[in-house]
Coordinates of C-alpha atoms in Angstrom, one line a residue:
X1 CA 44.5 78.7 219.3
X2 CA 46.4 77.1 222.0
X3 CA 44.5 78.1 225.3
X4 CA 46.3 79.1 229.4
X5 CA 45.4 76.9 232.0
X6 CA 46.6 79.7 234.3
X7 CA 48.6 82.8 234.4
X8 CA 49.9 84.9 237.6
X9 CA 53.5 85.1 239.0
X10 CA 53.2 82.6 241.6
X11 CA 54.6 79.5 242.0
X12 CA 51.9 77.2 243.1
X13 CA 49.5 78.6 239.5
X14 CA 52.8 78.1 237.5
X15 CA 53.2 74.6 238.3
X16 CA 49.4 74.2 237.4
X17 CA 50.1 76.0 234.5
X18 CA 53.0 73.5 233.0
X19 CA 51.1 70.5 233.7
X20 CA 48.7 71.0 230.8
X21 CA 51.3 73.0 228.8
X22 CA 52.4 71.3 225.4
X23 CA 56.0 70.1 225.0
X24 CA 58.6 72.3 226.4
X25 CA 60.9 73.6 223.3
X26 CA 64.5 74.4 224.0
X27 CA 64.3 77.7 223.4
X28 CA 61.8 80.2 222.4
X29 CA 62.9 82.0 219.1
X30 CA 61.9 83.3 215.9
X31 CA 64.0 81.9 213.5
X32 CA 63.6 77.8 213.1
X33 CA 65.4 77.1 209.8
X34 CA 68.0 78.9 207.5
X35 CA 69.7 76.9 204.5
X36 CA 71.3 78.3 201.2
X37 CA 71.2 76.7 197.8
X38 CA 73.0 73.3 197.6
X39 CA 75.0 74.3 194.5
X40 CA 74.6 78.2 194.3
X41 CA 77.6 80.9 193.4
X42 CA 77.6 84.4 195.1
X43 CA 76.1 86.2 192.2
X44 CA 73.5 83.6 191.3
X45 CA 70.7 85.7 193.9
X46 CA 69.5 82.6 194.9
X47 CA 65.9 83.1 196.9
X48 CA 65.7 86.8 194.9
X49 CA 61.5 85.7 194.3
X50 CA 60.0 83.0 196.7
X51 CA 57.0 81.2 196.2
X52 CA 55.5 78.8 198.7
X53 CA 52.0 76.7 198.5
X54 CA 51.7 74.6 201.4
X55 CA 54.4 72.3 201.7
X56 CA 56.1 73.0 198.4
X57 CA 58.1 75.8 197.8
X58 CA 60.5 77.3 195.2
X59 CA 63.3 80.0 195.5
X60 CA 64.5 81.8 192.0
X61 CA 68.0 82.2 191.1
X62 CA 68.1 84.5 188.2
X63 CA 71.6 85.2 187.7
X64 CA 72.7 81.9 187.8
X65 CA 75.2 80.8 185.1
X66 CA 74.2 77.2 184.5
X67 CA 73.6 77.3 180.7
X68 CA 74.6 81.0 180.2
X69 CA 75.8 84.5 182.0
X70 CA 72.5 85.2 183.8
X71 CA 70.3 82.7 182.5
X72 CA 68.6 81.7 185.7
X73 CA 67.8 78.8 187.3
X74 CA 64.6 77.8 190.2
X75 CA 65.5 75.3 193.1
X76 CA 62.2 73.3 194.3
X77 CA 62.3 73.0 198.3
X78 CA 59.8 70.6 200.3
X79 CA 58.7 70.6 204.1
X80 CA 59.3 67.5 205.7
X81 CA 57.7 67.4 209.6
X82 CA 60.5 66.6 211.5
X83 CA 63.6 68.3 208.7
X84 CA 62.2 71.4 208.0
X85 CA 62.4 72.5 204.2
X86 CA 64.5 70.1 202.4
X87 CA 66.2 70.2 198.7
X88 CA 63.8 68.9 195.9
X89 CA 65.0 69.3 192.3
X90 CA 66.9 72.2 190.2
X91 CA 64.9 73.5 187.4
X92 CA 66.5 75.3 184.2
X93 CA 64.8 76.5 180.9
X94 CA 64.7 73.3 178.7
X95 CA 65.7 76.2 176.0
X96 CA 67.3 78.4 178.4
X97 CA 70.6 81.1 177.4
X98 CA 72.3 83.9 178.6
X99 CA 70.1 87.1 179.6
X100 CA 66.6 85.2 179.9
X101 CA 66.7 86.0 183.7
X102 CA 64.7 82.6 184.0
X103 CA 62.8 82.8 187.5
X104 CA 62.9 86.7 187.8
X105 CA 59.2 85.8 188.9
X106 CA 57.6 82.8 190.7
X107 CA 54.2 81.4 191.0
X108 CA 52.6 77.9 192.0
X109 CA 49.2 77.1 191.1
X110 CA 48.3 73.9 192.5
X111 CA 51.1 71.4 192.4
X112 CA 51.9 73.8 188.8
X113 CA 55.3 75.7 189.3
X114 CA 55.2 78.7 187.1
X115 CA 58.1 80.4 186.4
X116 CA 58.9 83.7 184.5
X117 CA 61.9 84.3 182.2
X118 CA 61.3 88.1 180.5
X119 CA 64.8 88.1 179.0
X120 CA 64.1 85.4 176.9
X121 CA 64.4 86.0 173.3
X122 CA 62.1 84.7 170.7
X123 CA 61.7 86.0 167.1
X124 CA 62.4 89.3 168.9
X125 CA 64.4 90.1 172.0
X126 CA 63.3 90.5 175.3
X127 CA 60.0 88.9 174.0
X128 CA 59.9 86.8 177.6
X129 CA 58.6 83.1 178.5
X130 CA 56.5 81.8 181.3
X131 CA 57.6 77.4 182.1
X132 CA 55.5 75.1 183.5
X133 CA 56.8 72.8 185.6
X134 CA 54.8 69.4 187.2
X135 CA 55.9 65.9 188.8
X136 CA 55.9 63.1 186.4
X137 CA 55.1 59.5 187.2
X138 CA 58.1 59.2 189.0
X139 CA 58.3 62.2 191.4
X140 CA 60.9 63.6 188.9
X141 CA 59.7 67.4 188.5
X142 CA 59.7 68.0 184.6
X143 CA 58.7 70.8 182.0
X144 CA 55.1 70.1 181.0
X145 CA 54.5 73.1 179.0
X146 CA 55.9 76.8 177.6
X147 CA 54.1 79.8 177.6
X148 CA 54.8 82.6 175.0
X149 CA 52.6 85.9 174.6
X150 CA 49.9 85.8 172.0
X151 CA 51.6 88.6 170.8
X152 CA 55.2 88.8 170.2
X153 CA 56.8 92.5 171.1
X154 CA 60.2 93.5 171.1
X155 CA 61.1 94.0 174.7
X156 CA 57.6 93.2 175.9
X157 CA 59.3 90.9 178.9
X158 CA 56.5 88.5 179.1
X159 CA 56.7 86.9 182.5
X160 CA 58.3 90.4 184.3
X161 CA 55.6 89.6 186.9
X162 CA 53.4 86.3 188.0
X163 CA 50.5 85.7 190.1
X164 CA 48.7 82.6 191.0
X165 CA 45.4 81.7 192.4
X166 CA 43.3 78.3 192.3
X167 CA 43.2 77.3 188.7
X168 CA 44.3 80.5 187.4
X169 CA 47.6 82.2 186.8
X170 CA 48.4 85.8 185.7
X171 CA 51.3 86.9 183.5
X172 CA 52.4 90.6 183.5
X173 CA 54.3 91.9 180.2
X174 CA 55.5 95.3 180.7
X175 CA 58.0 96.5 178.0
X176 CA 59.7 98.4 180.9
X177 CA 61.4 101.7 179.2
X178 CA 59.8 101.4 175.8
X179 CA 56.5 104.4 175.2
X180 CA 54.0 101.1 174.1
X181 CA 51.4 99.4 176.1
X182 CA 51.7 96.4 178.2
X183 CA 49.2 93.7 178.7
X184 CA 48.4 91.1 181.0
X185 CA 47.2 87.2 180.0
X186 CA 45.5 85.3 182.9
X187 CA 45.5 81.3 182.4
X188 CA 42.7 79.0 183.7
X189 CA 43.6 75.2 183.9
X190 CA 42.1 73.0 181.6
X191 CA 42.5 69.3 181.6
X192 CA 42.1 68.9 177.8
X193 CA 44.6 71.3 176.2
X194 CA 48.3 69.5 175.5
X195 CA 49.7 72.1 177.9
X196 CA 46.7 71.5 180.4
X197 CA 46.1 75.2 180.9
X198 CA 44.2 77.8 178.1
X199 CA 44.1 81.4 177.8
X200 CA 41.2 82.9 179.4
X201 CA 41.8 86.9 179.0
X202 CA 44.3 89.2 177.5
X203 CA 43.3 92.2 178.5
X204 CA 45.4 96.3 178.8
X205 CA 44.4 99.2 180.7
X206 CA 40.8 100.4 179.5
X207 CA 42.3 104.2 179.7
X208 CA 45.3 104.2 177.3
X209 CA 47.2 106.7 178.9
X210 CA 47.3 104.8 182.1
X211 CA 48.8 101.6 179.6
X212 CA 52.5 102.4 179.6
X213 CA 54.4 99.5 181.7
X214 CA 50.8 97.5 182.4
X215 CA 51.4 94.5 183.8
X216 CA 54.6 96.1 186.0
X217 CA 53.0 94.2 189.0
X218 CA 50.0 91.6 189.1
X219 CA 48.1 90.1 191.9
X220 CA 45.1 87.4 191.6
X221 CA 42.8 86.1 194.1
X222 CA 39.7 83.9 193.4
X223 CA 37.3 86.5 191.8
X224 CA 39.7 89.3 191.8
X225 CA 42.5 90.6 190.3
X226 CA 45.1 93.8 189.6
X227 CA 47.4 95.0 187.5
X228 CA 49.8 98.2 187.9
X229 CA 50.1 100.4 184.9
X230 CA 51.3 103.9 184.6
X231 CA 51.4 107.3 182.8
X232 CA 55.0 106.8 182.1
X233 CA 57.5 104.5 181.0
X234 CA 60.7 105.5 182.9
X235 CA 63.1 102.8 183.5
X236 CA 63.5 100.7 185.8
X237 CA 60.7 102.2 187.2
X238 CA 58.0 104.5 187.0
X239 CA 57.3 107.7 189.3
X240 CA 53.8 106.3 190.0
X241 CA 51.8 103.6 188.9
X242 CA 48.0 103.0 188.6
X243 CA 46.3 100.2 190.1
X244 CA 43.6 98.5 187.6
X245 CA 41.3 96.1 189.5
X246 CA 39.2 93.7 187.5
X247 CA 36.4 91.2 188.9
X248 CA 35.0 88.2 187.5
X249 CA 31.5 88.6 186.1
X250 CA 32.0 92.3 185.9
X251 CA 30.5 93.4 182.5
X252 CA 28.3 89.9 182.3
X253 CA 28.8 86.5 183.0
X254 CA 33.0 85.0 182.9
X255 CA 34.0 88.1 181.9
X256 CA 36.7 90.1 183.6
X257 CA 35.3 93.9 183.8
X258 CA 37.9 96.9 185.4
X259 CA 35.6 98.0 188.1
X260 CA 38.2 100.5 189.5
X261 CA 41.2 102.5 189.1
X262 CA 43.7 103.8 191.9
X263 CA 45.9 106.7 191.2
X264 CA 48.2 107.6 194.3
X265 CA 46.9 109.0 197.3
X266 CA 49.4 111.5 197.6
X267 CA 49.9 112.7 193.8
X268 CA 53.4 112.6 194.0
X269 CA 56.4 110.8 192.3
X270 CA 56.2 108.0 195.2
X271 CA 56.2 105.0 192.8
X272 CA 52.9 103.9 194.2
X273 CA 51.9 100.4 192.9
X274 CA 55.4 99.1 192.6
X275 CA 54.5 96.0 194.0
X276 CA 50.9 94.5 194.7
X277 CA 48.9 91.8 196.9
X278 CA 45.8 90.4 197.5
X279 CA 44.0 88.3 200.0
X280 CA 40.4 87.8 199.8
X281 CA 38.2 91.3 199.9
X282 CA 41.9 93.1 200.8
X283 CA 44.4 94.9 198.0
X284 CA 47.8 96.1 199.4
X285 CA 49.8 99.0 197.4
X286 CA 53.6 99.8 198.1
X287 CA 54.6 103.3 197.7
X288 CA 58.5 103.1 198.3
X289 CA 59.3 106.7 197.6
X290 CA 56.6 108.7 199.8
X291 CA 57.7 111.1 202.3
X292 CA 55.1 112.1 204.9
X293 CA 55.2 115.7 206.8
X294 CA 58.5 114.1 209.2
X295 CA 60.3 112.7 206.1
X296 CA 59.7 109.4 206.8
X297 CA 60.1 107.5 203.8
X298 CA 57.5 105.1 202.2
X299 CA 54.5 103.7 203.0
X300 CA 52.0 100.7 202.4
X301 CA 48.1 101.3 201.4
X302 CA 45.4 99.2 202.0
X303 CA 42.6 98.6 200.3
X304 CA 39.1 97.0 201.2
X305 CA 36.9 95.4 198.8
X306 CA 33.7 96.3 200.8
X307 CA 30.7 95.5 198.2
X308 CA 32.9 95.5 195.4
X309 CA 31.8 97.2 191.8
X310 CA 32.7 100.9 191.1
X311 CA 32.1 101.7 194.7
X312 CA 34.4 99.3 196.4
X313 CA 38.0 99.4 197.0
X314 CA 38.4 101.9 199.4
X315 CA 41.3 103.3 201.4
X316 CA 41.3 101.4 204.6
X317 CA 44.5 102.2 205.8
X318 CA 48.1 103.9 205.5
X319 CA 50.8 102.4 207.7
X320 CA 54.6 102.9 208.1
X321 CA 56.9 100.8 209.9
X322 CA 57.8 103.2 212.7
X323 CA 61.5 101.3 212.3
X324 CA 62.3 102.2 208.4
X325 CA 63.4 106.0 208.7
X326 CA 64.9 107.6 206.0
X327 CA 64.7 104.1 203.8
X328 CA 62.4 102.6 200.3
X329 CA 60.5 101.1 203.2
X330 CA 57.8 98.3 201.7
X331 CA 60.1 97.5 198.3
X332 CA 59.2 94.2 198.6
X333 CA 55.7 92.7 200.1
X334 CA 53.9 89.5 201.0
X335 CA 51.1 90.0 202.8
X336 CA 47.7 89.1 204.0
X337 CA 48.3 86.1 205.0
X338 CA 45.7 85.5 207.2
X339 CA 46.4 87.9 210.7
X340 CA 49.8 88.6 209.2
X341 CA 50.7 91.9 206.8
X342 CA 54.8 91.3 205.9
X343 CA 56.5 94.2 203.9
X344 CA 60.3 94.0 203.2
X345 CA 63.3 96.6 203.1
X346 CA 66.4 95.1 201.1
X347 CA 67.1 98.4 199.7
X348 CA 67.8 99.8 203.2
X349 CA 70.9 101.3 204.6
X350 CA 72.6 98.4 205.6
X351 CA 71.9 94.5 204.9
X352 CA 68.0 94.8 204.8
X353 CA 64.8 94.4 207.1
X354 CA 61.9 93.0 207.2
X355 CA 58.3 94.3 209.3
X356 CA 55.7 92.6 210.1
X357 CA 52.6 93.9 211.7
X358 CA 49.5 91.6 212.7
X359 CA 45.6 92.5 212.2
X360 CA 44.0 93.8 215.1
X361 CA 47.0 94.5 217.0
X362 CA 46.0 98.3 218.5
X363 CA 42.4 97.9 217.7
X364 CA 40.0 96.5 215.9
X365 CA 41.0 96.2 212.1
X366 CA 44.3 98.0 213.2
X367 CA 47.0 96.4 211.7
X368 CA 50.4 96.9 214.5
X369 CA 53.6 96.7 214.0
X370 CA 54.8 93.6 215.8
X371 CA 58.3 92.9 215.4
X372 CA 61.2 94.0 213.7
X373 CA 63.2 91.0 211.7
X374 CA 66.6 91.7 210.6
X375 CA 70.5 89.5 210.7
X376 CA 73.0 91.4 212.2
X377 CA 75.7 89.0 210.5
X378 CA 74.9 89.7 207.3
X379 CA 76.6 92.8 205.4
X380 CA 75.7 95.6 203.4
X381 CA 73.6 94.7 200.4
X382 CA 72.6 91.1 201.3
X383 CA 69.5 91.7 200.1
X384 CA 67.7 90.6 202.8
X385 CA 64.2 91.1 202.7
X386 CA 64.1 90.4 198.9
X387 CA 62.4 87.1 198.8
X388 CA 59.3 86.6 201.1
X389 CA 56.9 83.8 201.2
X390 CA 54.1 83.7 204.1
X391 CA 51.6 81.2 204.4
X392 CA 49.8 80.5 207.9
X393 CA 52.2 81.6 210.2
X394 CA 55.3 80.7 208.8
X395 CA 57.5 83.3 206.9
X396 CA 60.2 82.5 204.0
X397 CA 62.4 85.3 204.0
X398 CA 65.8 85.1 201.2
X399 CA 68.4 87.3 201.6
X400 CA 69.5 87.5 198.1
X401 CA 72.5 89.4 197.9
X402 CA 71.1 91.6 194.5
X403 CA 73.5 91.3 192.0
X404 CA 76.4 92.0 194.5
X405 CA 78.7 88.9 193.0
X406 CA 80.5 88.7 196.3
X407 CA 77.5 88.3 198.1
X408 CA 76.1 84.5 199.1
X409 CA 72.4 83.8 199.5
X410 CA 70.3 82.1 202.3
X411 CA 66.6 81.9 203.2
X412 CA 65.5 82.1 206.6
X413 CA 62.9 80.3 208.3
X414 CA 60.1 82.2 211.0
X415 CA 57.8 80.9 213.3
X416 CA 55.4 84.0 213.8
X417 CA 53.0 82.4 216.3
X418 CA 56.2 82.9 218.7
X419 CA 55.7 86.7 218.6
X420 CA 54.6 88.6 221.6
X421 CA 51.2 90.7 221.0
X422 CA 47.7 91.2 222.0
X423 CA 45.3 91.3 219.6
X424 CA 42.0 93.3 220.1
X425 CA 38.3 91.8 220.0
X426 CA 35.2 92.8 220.3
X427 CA 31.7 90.8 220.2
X428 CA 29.5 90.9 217.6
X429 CA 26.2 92.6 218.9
X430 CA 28.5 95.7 220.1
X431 CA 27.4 96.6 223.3
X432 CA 30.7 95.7 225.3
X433 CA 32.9 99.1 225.8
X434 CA 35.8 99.7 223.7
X435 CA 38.0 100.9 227.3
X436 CA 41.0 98.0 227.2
X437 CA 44.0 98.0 226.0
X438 CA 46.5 95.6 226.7
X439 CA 50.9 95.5 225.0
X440 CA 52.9 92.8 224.1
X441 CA 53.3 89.6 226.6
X442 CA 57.0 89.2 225.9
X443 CA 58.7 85.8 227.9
X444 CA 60.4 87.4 231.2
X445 CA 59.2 90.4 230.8
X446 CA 56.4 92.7 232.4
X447 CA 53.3 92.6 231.1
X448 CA 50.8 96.0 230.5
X449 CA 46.7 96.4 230.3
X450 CA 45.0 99.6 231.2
X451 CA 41.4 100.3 231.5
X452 CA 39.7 103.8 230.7
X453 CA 37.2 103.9 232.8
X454 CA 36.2 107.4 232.0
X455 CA 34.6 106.0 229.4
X456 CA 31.7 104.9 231.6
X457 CA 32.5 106.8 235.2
X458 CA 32.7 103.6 236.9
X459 CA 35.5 104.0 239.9
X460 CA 37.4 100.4 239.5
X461 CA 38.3 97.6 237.1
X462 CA 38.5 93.6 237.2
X463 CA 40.4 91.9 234.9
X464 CA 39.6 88.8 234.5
X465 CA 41.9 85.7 232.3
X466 CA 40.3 82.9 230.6
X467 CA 41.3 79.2 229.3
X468 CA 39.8 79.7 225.8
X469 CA 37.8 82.4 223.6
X470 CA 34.2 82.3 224.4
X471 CA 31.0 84.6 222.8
X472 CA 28.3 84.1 225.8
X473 CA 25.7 86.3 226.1
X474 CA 24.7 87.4 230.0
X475 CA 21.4 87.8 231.0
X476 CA 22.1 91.4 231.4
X477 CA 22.7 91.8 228.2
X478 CA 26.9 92.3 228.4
X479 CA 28.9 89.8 227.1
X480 CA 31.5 87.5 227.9
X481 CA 34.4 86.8 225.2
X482 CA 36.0 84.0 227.6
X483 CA 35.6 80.7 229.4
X484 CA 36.9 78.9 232.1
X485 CA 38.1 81.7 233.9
X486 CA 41.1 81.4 235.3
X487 CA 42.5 84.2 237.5
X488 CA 40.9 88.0 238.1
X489 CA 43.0 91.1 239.5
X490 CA 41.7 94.6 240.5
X491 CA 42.7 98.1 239.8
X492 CA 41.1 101.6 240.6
X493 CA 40.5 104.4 237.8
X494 CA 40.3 106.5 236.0
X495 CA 42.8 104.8 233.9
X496 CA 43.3 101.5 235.8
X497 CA 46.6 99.9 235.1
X498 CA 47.5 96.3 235.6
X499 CA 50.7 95.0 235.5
X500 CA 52.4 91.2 236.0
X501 CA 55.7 89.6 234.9
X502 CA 55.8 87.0 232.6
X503 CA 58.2 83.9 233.1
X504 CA 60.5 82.8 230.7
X505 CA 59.3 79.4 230.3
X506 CA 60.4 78.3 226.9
X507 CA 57.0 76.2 226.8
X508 CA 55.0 78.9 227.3
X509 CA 55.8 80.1 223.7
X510 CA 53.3 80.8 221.6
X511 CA 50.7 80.0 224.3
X512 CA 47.5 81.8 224.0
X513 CA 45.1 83.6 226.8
X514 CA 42.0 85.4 226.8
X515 CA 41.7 89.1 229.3
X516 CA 38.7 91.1 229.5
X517 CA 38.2 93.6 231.7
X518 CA 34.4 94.5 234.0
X519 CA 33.8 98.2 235.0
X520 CA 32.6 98.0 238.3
X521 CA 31.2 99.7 241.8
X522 CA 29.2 102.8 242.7
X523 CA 25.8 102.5 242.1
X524 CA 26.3 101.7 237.9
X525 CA 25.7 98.6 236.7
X526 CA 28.6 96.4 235.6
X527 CA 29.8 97.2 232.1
X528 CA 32.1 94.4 230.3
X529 CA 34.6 95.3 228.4
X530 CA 36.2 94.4 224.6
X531 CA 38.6 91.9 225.0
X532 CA 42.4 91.5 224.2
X533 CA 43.6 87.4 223.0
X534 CA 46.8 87.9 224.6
X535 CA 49.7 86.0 222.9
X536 CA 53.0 85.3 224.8
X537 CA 56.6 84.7 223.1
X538 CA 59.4 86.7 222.4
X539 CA 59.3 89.8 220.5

């Protein structure tokens, strides 16, 4: 993190401040990029699936025309430093026709570009392909391989969903609408096969009944993985789905074993399981169609790992985006991307959202709403939201347009590290007080913390700023979460309050500081508080 030389609104600190600042920008905002398809039709829903792995990214276009009505088509992107994310190569189906939807779903393993086509047809319709795409010795970005399912099923849509992880990739084939079971094929890489990749598992849900669409939604991560099935075989979707999760070595060495099923919480027809992520020892769930007790509509589950097995996986938390009333809030997700949770709304009321919330924003393990994104040029049904792609603190977001063939396409570029917050921390031997809170540091705003010291009956508060984050145990046995401090204020209880204005310094975007607050006077020792990493930007 970026650290605060100092921080109060006064000149003489300010000046201080600046001359160890970084760069100014011109401007502090969210959005740094947005570009459309070099070639694309309205129609084509160019950026309707994004997939991003460091600096390569791709962007489906499912409905484009190129070699048939809705045949689909995949445009490769690249991040140059100074650019941004610049045009790479167009990819279609070497056997490509009408109908295969080619890049309804994304992946990239490695410098592998995966990409789905379930309407392809082989000796049976619908039966669904998975390309492989890799640079040959020339840079040129070529088919390297073709992936069919080991079974061929009429309408099985091989490649309805993708995942990717390491040296692994995960195919869901769901015959959406049809009363058979899906399946699900994970991929390892392998050097000596022709197509440099071999099938390690094909695996269904354990408890048939649960079987019907399996494979809907897939997610991977390095030792775990899940699969939504369900109970019924509506189309296009289920009312509810069942989450499988699997772990490596679970039932003996290499194999895959389900450890754990997840019915919804709520038991009711809220299409839990519609889409899927993972990140590490966290599993996110999207429930589009719940309605809590004030009829707001849709929420996202999490789920931690814990120790894993039979007895992991448990319900960690239930958010809503205090900003999606009355809306399929969380149709679309990525997620987990480190501090970041992302969860889109295309299907909303107007052209689309998209909410992002941050981990320990509220408290520790909290995950707060931070900032609301949406384009208030774009119209009804421009999809925007659809496509998402977060990696560090970056966000890809496409505005897709559906199938609206009026409707053009654009992705959108965010720089997250510009957002406002404060993000709670605690020290890890636990005897620091949980009594601060602190909001968002927005540029030319006023900035919040309180203090409840009735936690410890102590009559006044200091808060105190620091350069950088620090652990430093005092010989008292409190400790300090900061260094180098470098301004303190004062306020009396019970609920202390401190409040400052911010300038709006476009250079101080994205700076970060460290507060932490001392319960002191009366005859009580002093009693250090949690602390809050306080981020400034824009909101």
């Amino acid at each position: 993190m970026s650290s605060l030389r100092k921080f109060v609104p006064c000149c003489g600190v300010l000046v201080a401040l600046l001359s160890t600042s970084t760069p100014a920008r011109a401007q502090c905002e969210l959005e740094i990029q947005e570009f459309e398809s070099p070639d694309g039709q309205a129609g084509d829903a160019f950026s309707y699936r994004i997939a991003r792995s460091g600096d390569l990214a791709v962007m489906a276009a499912p409905f484009d025309d190129d070699l048939g009505l809705d045949a689909g088509s995949a445009y490769v992107y690249e991040r140059h430093p100074v650019a941004g994310w610049v045009f790479s190569a167009k990819l279609l189906a070497s056997n490509g026709a009408a109908g295969d939807s080619f890049s309804y779903s994304l992946a990239i393993a490695g410098r592998t570009i995966l990409v789905g086509a379930p309407g392809h047809d082989g000796h049976v319709q619908d039966r669904g392909s998975v390309y492989a795409f890799e640079r040959d010795r020339l840079g040129n970005w070529r088919e390297r391989a073709r992936f069919r399912p080991p079974t061929a099923v009429d309408g099985g849509q091989f490649g309805y969903s993708l995942a990717a992880h390491g040296e692994r990739f995960l195919v869901g084939m769901p015959p959406v609408g049809r009363p058979t079971a899906g399946a699900a094929i994970l991929y390892r890489r392998d050097p000596a096969s022709l197509s440099g990749w071999r099938l390690e598992r094909e695996f269904t849900a354990e408890d048939p009944a649960t079987a019907f669409v399996f494979g809907h939604a897939v997610a991977l991560s390095d030792d775990v993985l899940a699969v939504s099935g369900s109970t019924t075989f509506n189309q296009p979707y289920s009312d509810s789905y069942v989450v499988h999760i699997r772990e490596r070595d679970a039932g003996g060495p290499g194999n895959w074993g389900e450890v754990r099923t997840i019915a919804s919480p709520t038991g009711s027809r809220d299409i839990f399981g519609y889409k899927l992520a993972l990140d590490g020892n966290l599993l996110a769930a999207v429930a589009p169609a719940e309605q809590d007790a004030t009829f707001r509509t849709g929420a996202l589950y999490l789920y931690a790992r814990g120790g894993g097995g039979a007895s992991g996986w448990n319900l960690a938390r239930r958010l809503h985006s205090r900003n999606a009333l009355n809306d399929l809030f969380t149709a679309e997700l990525s997620v987990l991307a480190g501090d970041w949770l992302v969860a889109g709304l295309p299907t909303g009321s107007s052209a689309g959202s998209v909410h992002v919330f941050g981990r320990n924003v509220g408290g520790s393990e909290n995950w707060g709403e931070v900032a609301l994104l949406q384009d208030f040029d774009l119209g009804e049904g421009a999809g925007f939201g659809q496509g998402l792609a977060l990696e560090g603190d970056e966000l890809l977001v496409g505005a897709s347009g559906y199938y609206f063939n009026d409707v053009s396409s654009e992705v959108y570029v965010y720089d997250l590290a510009r957002l406002a917050r404060s993000e709670w921390r605690g020290d890890s031997l636990g005897v620091n007080v949980d009594s601060y809170r602190a909001g968002p540091a927005v540029l030319g705003e006023v900035f919040t913390g309180t203090v409840n010291l009735a936690t410890t009956g102590h009559p006044m508060a200091v808060l105190s700023c620091f350069e950088s984050a620090a652990e430093i145990v005092l010989p008292g046995g409190q400790v300090l979460l900061g260094q180098d401090r470098c301004q303190r204020m004062t306020s009396s209880g019970p609920l202390a309050t401190f409040q400052f204005a911010i300038p709006n310094i476009p250079s101080l975007c994205g700076r970060v500081f460290v507060t932490q607050a001392a319960h002191v006077g009366g005859s009580l020792p002093v009693v250090l508080s949690n602390a809050q990493d306080v981020v400034l930007g824009v909101r």
